[in-house]
């Protein structure tokens, strides 16, 4: 299934014409014309040197284009886990009533359209909406509903600006939040490294630190860089800002409030890999982050941190920002390589790995935004200093996001190994008044659910995995006792069905079949049968999915079934 995509990648490489601007061109056409017709597909295919099938595939794949007509006023409403936990989906029904359109549709006069997305990065004040590029949050969606009943002030209501992301470091000294807390300035490490340092020194410090990927996979950062550096050039580095996991908004915080630290980390990665071109993919659901990253790149060029012969060193490095187009799976590294090339964000089999065949089929080191934000501290203070933080099995720090139902939601920098109970009860302060904790979802929609009696587990990969819960991005979404188990199970399957890239049959068909089963769980006499029939599906997803997405869906569904086993078994009359 992935072979045609690799042929398109090879064509781009041979022509020397990567399609990094294709998504933006498609976005511009859609904005100006309200849709993308066959004529535009043919014209753009010729301009970018691609078959019409490649451009058509891109348009049909990404949610921002695939929903067809886009109104002059385009509203995106979040149906991610935190927003779902906050209202059970009622905020979407209220918004449909106020705007007069159903989600996924456009008004007949083209005045307004409504798109449901899986996360907008406002999980600390959910539910959330983007009215154009203006965010609104809270029970009345920033004033759009004028109250949770939906009686509202109508579709022309002004949207109030949501509160800023709360953040705090419980690490002394702070690492990833060092810039935001005023502990360190911007671009303090890069000038010395690029003029008098060596790639080997950078890789040595990062290896000594034990730094691993913070996006969920946990692969050793220095090993990835060494693998890419060992391949013949040209080489590339990519910052993954496609923070699609509902419940996580720390990457948005970093991109909007401390983008230069990310760029400095990316530059250090490029120096270690000896790459001269970098890319930053930012999801389209983060318009403020896109604008801030673009501005930061321009500022860095103006200051001489990027460009040719940086500080007279002889090292060239520049960065390009690419806006995504709405796809969860495009956050997976092989899918992201396709996305920044303007192609469908399908995952592909590995090997070959991106470190040998990535962007434009060239060696590529891709790191998560949070990972890169830690690199300047590691290089400046030394890998050994970083390794002393955290736990012997997992050194260092992690940004953990707490969702809206907590008394004190926000981003917290903590050391690995702290008990989850510390995060829930001490940092988060437990749940808001009127709510009682029933379960915590760890690590996003492909993570797992833990009951309150399991919260003494440490924030470490191995103990959590033994409990059937992947650490993932390590953020926590609280579910209270009022949320029905059957609704949570349906929500998990719905996420899988909506976000599967479709590249492999087990995931494409299995998630849809799982959703069909979950829709029947409330029917009389169906609960036990549904739970039994979903298990073979989960086995296929687990064993035969092309990438980690299908396996993650299986893990998450099993986790719901365990955490809510009593309630699910009683759900039928």
XYZ file of C-alpha atoms in Angstrom:
573
model
C 0.000 0.000 0.000
C 2.842 2.423 0.734
C 4.795 1.740 -2.502
C 3.082 4.440 -4.639
C 3.862 7.016 -1.960
C 7.546 6.084 -2.028
C 7.515 6.412 -5.823
C 6.217 9.977 -5.435
C 8.957 10.664 -2.856
C 11.549 9.337 -5.278
C 10.144 11.533 -8.050
C 10.454 14.610 -5.838
C 14.040 13.706 -4.998
C 14.993 13.204 -8.660
C 13.396 16.478 -9.719
C 14.813 18.351 -6.744
C 11.334 19.799 -6.149
C 10.037 18.804 -2.701
C 6.385 19.621 -2.165
C 6.793 21.296 1.223
C 4.620 24.201 0.023
C 1.879 22.039 -1.512
C -0.271 21.937 1.630
C -0.139 25.731 1.882
C -1.073 26.145 -1.779
C -4.036 23.793 -1.335
C -5.051 25.726 1.775
C -4.927 29.006 -0.143
C -7.093 27.641 -2.968
C -9.632 26.316 -0.491
C -9.711 29.610 1.394
C -10.198 31.660 -1.770
C -12.664 29.365 -3.563
C -14.329 27.433 -0.740
C -13.191 24.101 -2.182
C -10.668 22.387 -4.449
C -11.969 21.237 -7.829
C -10.497 18.890 -10.431
C -9.043 21.751 -12.442
C -7.036 23.002 -9.490
C -5.787 19.489 -8.773
C -4.501 19.177 -12.341
C -2.885 22.619 -12.303
C -1.120 22.051 -8.981
C 0.047 18.595 -10.040
C 1.785 20.140 -13.046
C 3.291 22.917 -10.965
C 4.784 20.523 -8.418
C 5.816 17.884 -10.935
C 3.549 15.233 -9.434
C 0.914 12.918 -10.917
C -2.651 14.145 -10.428
C -3.222 11.005 -8.330
C -0.640 12.206 -5.797
C -2.304 15.595 -5.291
C -5.764 14.010 -5.271
C -4.567 11.577 -2.629
C -3.339 14.460 -0.475
C -6.647 16.307 -0.692
C -8.687 13.209 0.111
C -6.478 12.243 3.063
C -6.277 15.341 5.268
C -9.278 16.427 7.304
C -8.735 20.101 6.479
C -9.375 19.379 2.778
C -11.431 16.188 2.736
C -14.573 17.662 4.273
C -15.314 19.543 1.055
C -16.965 22.948 1.191
C -15.545 25.398 3.710
C -17.682 28.373 4.693
C -16.587 31.972 4.812
C -16.632 31.484 8.560
C -15.025 28.181 9.488
C -15.424 26.861 13.024
C -13.447 23.949 14.432
C -14.781 22.306 17.572
C -12.809 19.874 19.678
C -14.149 16.375 20.364
C -10.938 15.133 21.974
C -10.829 13.224 25.240
C -10.613 16.183 27.633
C -13.477 18.022 25.930
C -15.444 14.779 25.847
C -14.754 14.202 29.555
C -15.940 17.748 30.282
C -19.329 17.614 28.548
C -19.904 14.127 27.146
C -20.134 15.772 23.707
C -22.969 18.137 24.629
C -20.909 21.211 23.640
C -20.843 19.963 20.025
C -24.604 19.535 19.903
C -25.065 22.992 21.418
C -22.731 24.550 18.873
C -24.525 22.830 15.989
C -27.760 24.361 17.227
C -26.299 27.857 17.586
C -24.524 27.878 14.198
C -27.338 26.089 12.370
C -25.050 23.477 10.734
C -24.077 19.930 11.546
C -20.437 19.035 12.102
C -18.741 18.135 8.874
C -21.122 20.312 6.840
C -21.346 23.810 5.393
C -24.384 26.113 5.289
C -26.138 26.139 1.910
C -25.231 29.804 1.407
C -21.581 29.164 2.252
C -21.695 31.439 5.282
C -20.449 28.998 7.932
C -18.999 25.499 8.216
C -18.314 23.318 11.243
C -15.462 20.834 11.504
C -14.912 18.460 14.423
C -11.253 17.945 15.329
C -9.655 15.687 17.903
C -7.694 18.271 19.890
C -7.054 22.007 19.884
C -4.552 22.036 22.731
C -6.807 23.713 25.311
C -7.287 20.641 27.493
C -6.675 22.735 30.619
C -9.843 24.795 29.964
C -11.971 22.480 27.840
C -14.226 22.313 25.909
C -12.609 24.332 23.134
C -13.371 25.857 19.747
C -11.495 27.750 17.023
C -13.633 30.352 15.293
C -11.393 31.000 12.326
C -8.148 31.424 14.236
C -9.760 32.808 17.407
C -9.888 30.259 20.231
C -12.707 30.044 22.744
C -12.888 27.748 25.750
C -14.948 26.821 28.782
C -18.545 25.771 29.255
C -19.842 28.495 26.937
C -17.008 28.048 24.395
C -15.639 31.502 25.069
C -19.019 33.193 24.723
C -20.198 31.493 21.523
C -22.871 29.604 23.426
C -23.397 32.181 26.172
C -24.034 29.396 28.633
C -23.988 25.606 28.506
C -27.639 25.382 27.533
C -26.870 26.566 24.015
C -29.604 29.201 24.135
C -26.744 31.501 23.361
C -26.127 34.888 21.920
C -26.122 33.430 18.436
C -23.543 32.613 15.812
C -22.219 36.190 15.700
C -21.223 36.187 19.384
C -17.682 37.460 19.996
C -15.252 34.814 21.208
C -13.436 35.571 24.445
C -9.722 34.861 24.630
C -9.026 31.778 26.790
C -6.648 31.965 29.731
C -2.954 31.278 29.081
C -1.552 27.814 29.744
C -0.547 27.472 33.408
C 2.916 25.974 33.861
C 5.250 25.155 36.720
C 8.524 23.279 37.189
C 9.018 20.945 40.138
C 12.626 20.388 39.037
C 15.523 22.424 40.440
C 16.939 23.754 38.218
C 14.261 23.636 35.483
C 15.307 22.079 32.202
C 12.680 22.252 29.466
C 10.920 25.181 31.150
C 14.204 26.988 31.871
C 13.528 29.700 29.306
C 9.908 30.267 30.274
C 10.880 30.601 33.935
C 13.739 32.994 33.213
C 16.473 30.581 34.286
C 18.222 30.668 30.896
C 18.221 32.912 27.844
C 17.886 32.180 24.136
C 20.703 30.971 21.873
C 23.289 30.761 24.663
C 24.773 27.413 23.596
C 24.710 27.487 19.808
C 27.323 30.219 19.081
C 30.121 28.455 20.968
C 29.228 24.979 19.720
C 29.040 25.891 16.035
C 32.249 27.968 16.089
C 34.498 25.888 18.331
C 32.691 22.657 19.165
C 32.346 19.380 17.306
C 29.503 17.073 16.312
C 31.122 14.362 18.418
C 30.964 16.513 21.547
C 27.279 17.225 21.074
C 26.479 13.557 20.490
C 28.612 12.569 23.488
C 26.745 14.864 25.897
C 23.343 13.801 24.600
C 24.360 10.122 24.863
C 25.624 10.632 28.433
C 22.344 12.308 29.377
C 20.232 9.279 28.459
C 17.764 11.614 26.736
C 15.048 9.707 24.919
C 12.269 10.826 22.617
C 9.486 12.611 24.486
C 6.811 12.139 21.836
C 5.891 8.642 23.004
C 8.292 6.210 21.315
C 11.148 6.819 23.776
C 13.976 6.039 21.317
C 17.471 7.139 22.477
C 18.114 10.555 20.934
C 21.883 10.218 20.522
C 21.506 6.806 18.875
C 19.075 8.232 16.320
C 21.488 11.061 15.538
C 24.441 8.703 15.188
C 22.485 6.453 12.842
C 21.583 9.398 10.598
C 25.109 10.827 10.749
C 26.515 7.483 9.619
C 24.598 7.601 6.335
C 25.809 9.433 3.213
C 24.377 12.937 2.817
C 22.622 15.176 2.253
C 20.886 14.818 5.594
C 17.890 16.504 7.205
C 16.571 17.198 10.695
C 12.896 17.638 11.545
C 11.092 18.969 14.610
C 7.801 17.168 15.135
C 5.278 19.747 16.349
C 2.278 17.619 15.356
C 1.052 17.291 18.933
C -2.115 15.409 18.113
C -2.674 13.461 21.325
C -5.763 14.802 23.120
C -4.646 15.703 26.623
C -1.201 17.004 25.664
C -0.608 20.708 25.122
C 2.989 21.136 26.325
C 4.354 21.317 22.775
C 1.912 24.149 22.038
C 3.192 25.944 25.127
C 6.802 25.608 23.962
C 6.112 26.575 20.342
C 4.090 29.636 21.300
C 6.077 30.845 24.299
C 9.674 29.603 23.809
C 10.147 28.807 20.095
C 13.811 29.849 20.002
C 14.716 27.066 22.438
C 13.199 24.548 19.999
C 15.106 26.083 17.081
C 18.365 26.034 19.058
C 17.802 22.359 19.867
C 17.098 21.681 16.187
C 20.273 23.534 15.199
C 22.321 21.469 17.647
C 20.759 18.306 16.211
C 21.668 19.478 12.709
C 25.268 20.128 13.791
C 25.510 16.656 15.343
C 24.067 15.026 12.217
C 25.881 17.424 9.860
C 22.613 18.413 8.211
C 22.098 21.770 6.533
C 18.327 21.917 6.240
C 15.699 21.556 8.945
C 11.925 21.459 8.945
C 9.348 22.075 11.645
C 5.889 20.568 11.173
C 3.219 22.383 13.189
C -0.353 21.086 13.165
C -2.977 23.333 11.585
C -5.039 23.229 14.781
C -2.331 25.433 16.379
C -2.524 28.690 14.355
C -0.797 30.776 17.033
C 2.049 28.264 17.234
C 2.469 28.334 13.448
C 2.702 32.128 13.451
C 5.136 32.179 16.370
C 7.419 29.504 14.907
C 7.525 31.322 11.561
C 8.334 34.597 13.319
C 11.033 32.914 15.411
C 12.725 31.504 12.290
C 12.778 34.978 10.736
C 14.144 36.470 13.970
C 16.823 33.791 14.192
C 17.926 34.468 10.618
C 18.044 38.209 11.280
C 20.175 37.630 14.386
C 22.594 35.401 12.473
C 21.698 32.154 14.256
C 20.545 30.588 10.981
C 21.725 30.916 7.398
C 25.019 30.569 5.570
C 28.412 30.602 7.283
C 26.813 30.968 10.731
C 28.984 33.258 12.900
C 31.725 32.786 10.317
C 31.963 29.102 11.205
C 31.602 27.636 7.749
C 28.477 25.741 8.827
C 25.237 26.403 6.923
C 21.846 25.672 8.412
C 18.352 26.986 7.760
C 14.832 26.017 8.783
C 11.487 25.770 7.017
C 8.124 25.716 8.837
C 5.407 23.487 7.346
C 1.776 23.693 8.438
C -0.054 20.374 8.743
C -3.532 19.764 7.409
C -5.343 17.680 10.011
C -4.191 14.112 10.611
C -3.356 12.289 13.838
C -1.333 9.557 12.133
C 0.846 12.178 10.437
C 2.577 12.533 13.805
C 4.142 9.079 13.286
C 7.630 9.668 11.910
C 7.339 7.887 8.555
C 3.896 9.426 7.971
C 5.270 12.839 8.918
C 7.985 12.510 6.253
C 5.192 12.131 3.704
C 3.235 15.016 5.202
C 6.071 17.542 4.969
C 6.505 16.407 1.357
C 2.885 17.349 0.635
C 1.818 13.723 0.244
C -0.725 11.564 2.059
C 0.378 11.018 5.645
C 0.472 7.243 5.380
C 2.815 5.273 7.602
C 5.186 2.924 5.792
C 6.837 -0.335 6.836
C 10.233 -0.215 8.519
C 13.021 -0.912 7.667
C 14.243 1.180 5.971
C 14.213 3.603 8.891
C 14.006 7.368 8.448
C 17.606 7.665 9.660
C 18.645 6.072 6.370
C 15.655 6.869 4.137
C 13.496 9.702 5.410
C 12.614 13.100 3.923
C 13.170 12.981 0.145
C 14.458 9.428 0.736
C 17.498 10.940 2.500
C 18.861 10.279 6.016
C 16.690 12.184 8.485
C 16.703 12.646 12.255
C 13.257 13.519 13.534
C 12.675 14.592 17.135
C 9.711 15.755 19.135
C 9.512 19.437 20.129
C 9.916 18.670 23.847
C 12.970 16.501 23.150
C 14.658 19.289 21.217
C 13.812 21.852 23.894
C 15.902 19.833 26.389
C 18.989 19.649 24.168
C 20.429 23.163 24.823
C 20.359 22.496 28.590
C 22.008 19.096 28.138
C 24.814 20.497 25.984
C 25.383 23.496 28.255
C 25.305 21.728 31.624
C 26.557 18.319 30.509
C 24.935 14.966 29.979
C 25.961 13.721 33.415
C 24.057 16.568 35.118
C 20.921 15.664 33.193
C 21.345 11.952 33.928
C 21.350 12.686 37.670
C 17.769 13.888 37.348
C 14.887 11.462 37.244
C 15.244 7.722 37.760
C 18.155 5.348 36.964
C 15.937 3.518 34.487
C 14.712 6.758 32.895
C 16.839 9.813 33.551
C 15.743 13.381 33.099
C 12.512 15.321 33.231
C 9.118 15.178 31.571
C 6.432 17.744 30.923
C 3.100 16.375 32.152
C -0.208 18.000 31.219
C -3.249 17.789 33.520
C -6.720 18.201 32.066
C -9.586 20.533 32.870
C -11.316 18.403 35.509
C -8.328 18.748 37.836
C -8.471 21.510 40.418
C -5.113 22.843 39.166
C -4.742 21.897 35.482
C -1.625 22.889 33.588
C 1.850 21.835 32.440
C 4.206 20.527 35.120
C 7.865 19.657 34.646
C 8.673 16.702 36.902
C 11.388 14.100 37.225
C 10.767 10.601 35.959
C 9.814 8.179 38.725
C 7.373 10.364 40.654
C 4.182 8.498 41.645
C 1.114 9.245 39.564
C -0.708 9.937 42.820
C 1.654 12.872 43.376
C 0.632 14.270 39.982
C -3.084 13.723 40.562
C -3.498 14.711 44.199
C -0.641 17.091 45.006
C 0.088 18.900 41.752
C -3.399 18.617 40.293
C -5.115 19.000 43.668
C -7.579 16.225 42.894
C -10.731 16.950 40.922
C -12.788 20.115 40.922
C -15.642 20.426 43.376
C -18.588 18.234 42.478
C -16.514 15.620 40.676
C -15.242 12.256 41.911
C -12.380 10.520 40.129
C -13.281 7.263 38.393
C -10.250 6.784 36.123
C -7.245 8.559 34.670
C -6.187 8.113 31.060
C -2.410 8.241 30.732
C -0.671 9.091 27.470
C -3.548 10.148 25.241
C -6.093 8.255 23.116
C -3.685 5.372 22.531
C -2.707 5.293 26.193
C -4.440 3.457 28.983
C -6.833 3.891 31.896
C -5.913 3.507 35.541
C -8.330 3.409 38.457
C -7.673 5.459 41.645
C -6.224 2.444 43.460
C -3.488 2.143 40.765
C -2.110 5.662 41.126
C 0.869 4.620 43.239
C 2.550 3.439 40.043
C 5.603 5.561 39.140
C 5.929 7.718 36.047
C 8.132 5.141 34.318
C 7.700 3.186 31.105
C 8.250 -0.360 32.381
C 5.949 -0.397 35.471
C 3.170 1.277 33.508
C 3.584 -1.136 30.600
C 3.300 -4.033 33.044
C -0.049 -2.548 34.082
C -1.103 -2.429 30.422
C -0.643 1.327 30.068
C 1.856 2.875 27.622
C 3.554 5.981 28.996
C 3.125 7.856 25.701
C 3.377 11.607 26.177
C 2.666 11.008 29.899
C -0.182 13.487 30.238
C -3.270 12.761 32.321
C -6.963 13.137 31.487
C -9.375 12.714 34.385
C -12.751 10.982 33.997
C -15.282 11.356 36.769
C -17.894 8.917 38.025
C -20.642 10.548 35.937
C -19.149 9.469 32.612
C -20.651 6.123 31.430
C -18.199 3.387 30.576
C -20.033 2.548 27.345
C -19.613 6.143 26.160
C -15.868 6.006 26.822
C -15.550 2.726 24.926
C -17.417 4.202 21.946
C -15.223 7.286 22.079
C -12.042 5.196 21.920
C -13.257 3.178 18.935
C -14.530 6.344 17.222
C -11.103 7.932 17.531
C -9.509 4.867 15.961
C -11.975 4.763 13.082
C -11.666 8.484 12.363
C -7.883 8.745 12.538
C -6.737 5.496 10.917
C -4.722 6.452 7.836
C -6.191 3.473 5.949
C -2.837 2.172 4.722
C -3.413 -1.302 6.163
C -6.566 -3.400 6.208
C -6.402 -4.577 9.847
C -6.526 -1.020 11.139
C -8.795 0.497 8.470
C -11.453 -2.193 8.705
C -10.873 -3.294 12.286
C -11.435 0.133 13.843
C -14.672 0.651 11.914
C -15.922 -2.783 12.856
C -15.001 -2.096 16.479
C -17.012 1.130 16.429
C -20.018 -0.717 15.000
C -19.803 -3.185 17.876
C -19.384 -0.453 20.493
C -22.497 1.332 19.197
C -24.504 -1.754 20.172
C -23.240 -2.093 23.709
C -26.230 -0.260 25.172
C -28.782 -2.489 23.423
C -30.579 -5.014 25.632
C -28.608 -8.220 25.993
C -25.702 -7.064 23.829
C -22.998 -6.025 26.308
C -21.394 -9.400 26.983
C -21.493 -10.341 23.303
C -19.945 -7.050 22.216
C -17.068 -7.401 24.650
C -16.456 -10.970 23.500
C -16.636 -10.149 19.782
C -14.282 -7.193 20.020
C -11.423 -9.344 21.350
C -10.631 -11.062 17.986
C -10.560 -7.611 16.395
C -8.101 -6.422 19.014
C -5.884 -9.437 18.392
C -5.737 -8.658 14.667
C -5.048 -4.965 15.319
C -2.305 -5.903 17.745
C -0.596 -8.446 15.512
C -1.057 -7.173 11.974
C -1.247 -3.363 11.983
C 1.352 -1.631 9.844
C 2.319 0.942 12.488
C 1.846 1.586 16.189
C -1.550 3.233 15.706
C -3.523 0.009 15.357
C -1.669 -1.562 18.269
C -2.362 1.566 20.310
C -6.089 1.366 19.615
C -6.078 -2.253 20.789
C -4.201 -1.303 23.956
C -6.551 1.590 24.750
C -9.737 -0.442 24.218
C -8.452 -3.290 26.379
C -7.547 -0.757 29.047
C -11.067 0.687 29.091
C -12.482 -2.823 29.316
C -10.276 -3.592 32.328
C -10.785 -0.337 34.210
C -14.559 -0.394 33.686
C -15.089 -4.158 33.598
C -17.836 -4.239 36.239
C -19.812 -1.398 34.711
C -19.503 -2.671 31.152
C -20.678 -6.128 32.145
C -23.725 -4.542 33.809
C -24.505 -2.152 30.963
C -27.254 -4.355 29.503
C -30.632 -4.500 31.265
